[in-house]
């Protein structure tokens, strides 16, 4: 075997060391998904925005709230801090058990944490899981990627459902109910929001907890959330506007009747 072939084989093996983990993580369990997928290597702009913006900081705090992440994972619709219960969209009641530090329904105990490395912070690719980990939508395959948008039923709500609960965040003020605010007849952005709600994205909506989501168009998530990112996203887009071909130059002058 020639020297060039040996060097080629060594090069291919070295390349595989870096590529194979990300490929494998698409098809194997939760831990490999957490440990090996480097979301920010492809989504640099989005990741940088989350880490440096006020909006991103708020979402990092939410991702570090295990009551909220568990609330998402079990489809909660009401949290009652006085008796330590969560009522879910599928008519289940979950009770807080301080001894086991988990939420209990029958023989099922659960506490969902996105802090995979247990350093009490949401860092690295952990923040990505708040909106994209399917286990937070009631699915058992934690390594499956999903899409959760601003006007999701369990995030900031839409014109149909608002399931966020301010008590989860120890505040008397509600999280901004996006859909309800934008659907208000006096809101200047109402027409844009409702128009986008009637257009589908390419993201499949699904039926988490056998519940039909309120921000869908047909089988897909709607574009309603575009009304949110238009003002609250800092990612820049370079566009070029081409002027129309029609102009008033040339030809004889005359009056318009």
XYZ file of C-alpha atoms in Angstrom:
257
model
C 0.000 0.000 0.000
C 1.448 3.362 -1.005
C 2.181 6.190 1.378
C -0.486 8.410 -0.194
C -3.171 5.767 0.401
C -2.102 5.378 4.035
C -2.324 9.134 4.552
C -5.744 9.182 2.892
C -7.049 6.431 5.231
C -5.675 8.252 8.284
C -7.350 11.439 7.100
C -10.714 9.704 6.626
C -10.523 8.127 10.083
C -9.712 11.507 11.651
C -12.644 13.093 9.830
C -14.982 10.321 10.993
C -14.009 10.952 14.623
C -15.542 14.415 14.346
C -18.505 13.634 12.097
C -19.844 10.294 13.328
C -21.006 11.447 16.797
C -23.371 14.062 15.349
C -24.726 11.560 12.830
C -25.241 8.904 15.493
C -26.954 11.354 17.802
C -29.838 11.629 15.355
C -30.727 7.980 15.835
C -29.793 7.009 19.384
C -30.816 7.933 22.894
C -31.145 11.103 24.929
C -27.666 11.159 26.465
C -25.879 11.060 23.149
C -28.193 13.821 21.914
C -27.229 15.982 24.878
C -23.553 15.099 24.962
C -22.576 15.121 21.338
C -24.784 17.418 19.253
C -23.262 20.873 18.974
C -26.270 22.921 17.833
C -24.367 26.198 17.840
C -21.838 24.959 15.294
C -24.524 25.377 12.613
C -26.862 27.913 14.212
C -24.279 30.484 15.270
C -26.429 33.603 14.806
C -29.382 32.162 16.720
C -27.188 30.870 19.527
C -25.326 34.167 19.903
C -28.584 36.089 20.057
C -29.979 33.872 22.809
C -26.844 34.319 24.889
C -26.508 38.089 24.593
C -30.041 39.493 24.319
C -32.546 40.339 27.060
C -35.101 38.090 25.374
C -32.610 35.241 25.314
C -31.733 35.748 28.981
C -35.405 35.442 29.916
C -35.644 32.147 28.047
C -32.488 30.839 29.716
C -34.084 31.527 33.112
C -37.228 29.702 32.017
C -35.164 26.745 30.816
C -33.521 26.530 34.238
C -36.905 26.364 36.001
C -37.603 22.646 36.491
C -41.216 23.353 37.472
C -41.757 24.980 34.077
C -39.901 22.362 32.033
C -41.834 19.621 33.839
C -45.054 21.584 33.285
C -44.296 21.533 29.550
C -43.435 17.827 29.547
C -46.719 16.784 31.204
C -48.944 19.254 29.344
C -49.886 21.366 32.334
C -52.646 23.946 31.997
C -52.856 25.211 35.584
C -50.340 25.324 38.432
C -51.636 25.798 41.969
C -48.824 26.687 44.339
C -51.078 26.618 47.423
C -51.697 22.858 47.274
C -48.733 21.921 45.062
C -50.677 20.532 42.107
C -50.580 20.785 38.336
C -53.668 20.054 36.238
C -52.820 18.843 32.755
C -54.605 19.084 29.433
C -55.319 15.329 29.480
C -57.252 15.625 32.787
C -54.486 14.376 35.065
C -53.490 15.868 38.399
C -49.821 15.920 39.320
C -48.771 16.506 42.933
C -45.424 17.762 44.190
C -43.546 15.275 46.363
C -40.875 17.030 48.379
C -39.329 13.780 49.546
C -38.487 12.569 46.067
C -38.301 16.119 44.606
C -40.561 15.159 41.718
C -44.090 15.531 40.376
C -46.267 12.470 40.981
C -49.291 11.060 39.170
C -50.184 7.567 40.380
C -47.024 5.512 40.080
C -45.362 7.942 37.671
C -42.797 10.383 39.032
C -41.130 13.008 36.877
C -38.874 16.042 37.147
C -37.496 17.385 33.891
C -34.222 19.296 33.984
C -32.404 20.731 30.987
C -29.260 21.223 33.071
C -27.653 18.062 31.770
C -24.170 18.710 33.135
C -25.578 19.575 36.593
C -23.677 22.845 36.939
C -26.848 24.774 37.946
C -26.694 26.763 34.720
C -28.239 26.513 31.284
C -25.263 26.709 28.971
C -23.906 25.159 25.791
C -26.616 23.510 23.735
C -28.920 23.071 26.765
C -30.968 26.186 25.927
C -31.836 24.738 22.508
C -33.825 21.972 24.197
C -36.408 24.389 25.609
C -37.960 24.846 22.169
C -36.673 21.835 20.250
C -36.631 18.771 22.510
C -39.659 16.603 21.730
C -39.760 15.167 25.261
C -41.143 18.533 26.396
C -44.165 18.007 24.146
C -45.165 14.677 25.664
C -43.173 12.453 23.320
C -40.978 9.729 24.784
C -38.164 9.991 22.214
C -36.054 12.727 23.747
C -33.595 12.718 20.856
C -36.254 13.749 18.332
C -36.183 17.398 17.296
C -39.417 19.391 17.349
C -40.397 23.018 16.719
C -41.967 25.241 19.355
C -42.766 28.821 18.328
C -43.532 32.028 20.249
C -47.317 31.625 20.103
C -47.246 27.977 21.144
C -50.111 27.097 23.536
C -47.618 26.509 26.378
C -45.296 29.441 25.697
C -46.848 32.845 25.056
C -50.175 31.561 23.803
C -52.277 32.411 20.775
C -55.790 33.588 19.966
C -57.151 30.163 20.987
C -55.203 28.949 24.037
C -52.951 30.384 26.726
C -51.553 27.742 29.076
C -48.609 29.596 30.579
C -48.973 30.157 34.333
C -47.237 33.105 36.087
C -47.137 31.225 39.403
C -44.494 28.946 37.909
C -42.177 31.954 37.869
C -43.127 33.367 41.278
C -44.666 36.487 39.810
C -48.111 38.023 39.953
C -47.802 39.253 36.374
C -48.647 37.012 33.471
C -46.165 36.120 30.806
C -47.005 38.160 27.720
C -50.040 36.524 26.148
C -48.933 37.148 22.586
C -51.922 35.816 20.701
C -54.506 37.474 22.924
C -52.724 40.834 22.753
C -52.237 40.687 18.988
C -55.817 39.538 18.449
C -57.160 42.574 20.324
C -59.162 44.722 17.905
C -57.206 47.857 18.803
C -53.770 46.335 18.184
C -52.047 47.829 15.168
C -50.382 44.484 14.392
C -53.645 42.503 14.441
C -54.123 42.312 10.663
C -50.561 41.082 10.151
C -50.849 38.484 12.929
C -54.187 37.090 11.743
C -53.006 37.025 8.134
C -49.925 35.010 9.105
C -52.054 32.687 11.247
C -53.786 31.639 8.041
C -50.525 30.590 6.373
C -48.778 27.275 7.147
C -45.081 26.811 7.772
C -43.286 23.611 6.850
C -43.242 22.477 10.490
C -45.626 19.644 11.367
C -47.872 20.618 14.294
C -48.772 17.222 15.699
C -51.190 16.655 18.572
C -49.285 16.748 21.861
C -51.236 15.062 24.646
C -53.999 14.404 22.043
C -54.600 18.149 22.009
C -55.130 20.174 18.835
C -52.827 23.161 19.041
C -54.214 26.661 18.651
C -51.429 28.004 16.446
C -51.882 25.695 13.485
C -52.988 25.923 9.889
C -54.012 22.525 8.619
C -51.389 20.002 9.696
C -48.680 22.610 10.170
C -47.675 25.271 12.637
C -48.828 28.625 11.325
C -46.688 31.643 10.548
C -48.385 33.659 13.290
C -45.173 33.802 15.306
C -43.600 35.901 12.546
C -45.426 38.847 14.131
C -43.263 38.270 17.225
C -39.839 37.711 15.732
C -40.321 40.718 13.462
C -39.834 42.934 16.527
C -38.064 40.732 19.048
C -35.393 38.966 17.005
C -32.033 40.649 16.537
C -30.808 38.432 13.716
C -30.024 40.606 10.724
C -31.029 39.705 7.187
C -29.406 41.235 4.130
C -31.951 41.963 1.408
C -31.880 43.837 -1.881
C -34.991 45.637 -3.092
C -35.177 45.897 -6.871
C -37.061 48.963 -8.198
C -39.945 48.433 -10.575
C -39.324 48.562 -14.300
C -41.943 51.254 -14.923
C -40.771 54.873 -14.791
C -41.811 58.258 -16.138
C -38.681 59.083 -18.120
C -38.770 59.362 -21.887
C -41.655 60.133 -24.217
C -43.427 63.432 -24.833
C -44.796 65.419 -21.907
C -48.548 65.685 -21.622
C -51.221 66.451 -19.038
C -53.106 63.718 -17.259
C -56.869 64.038 -17.669
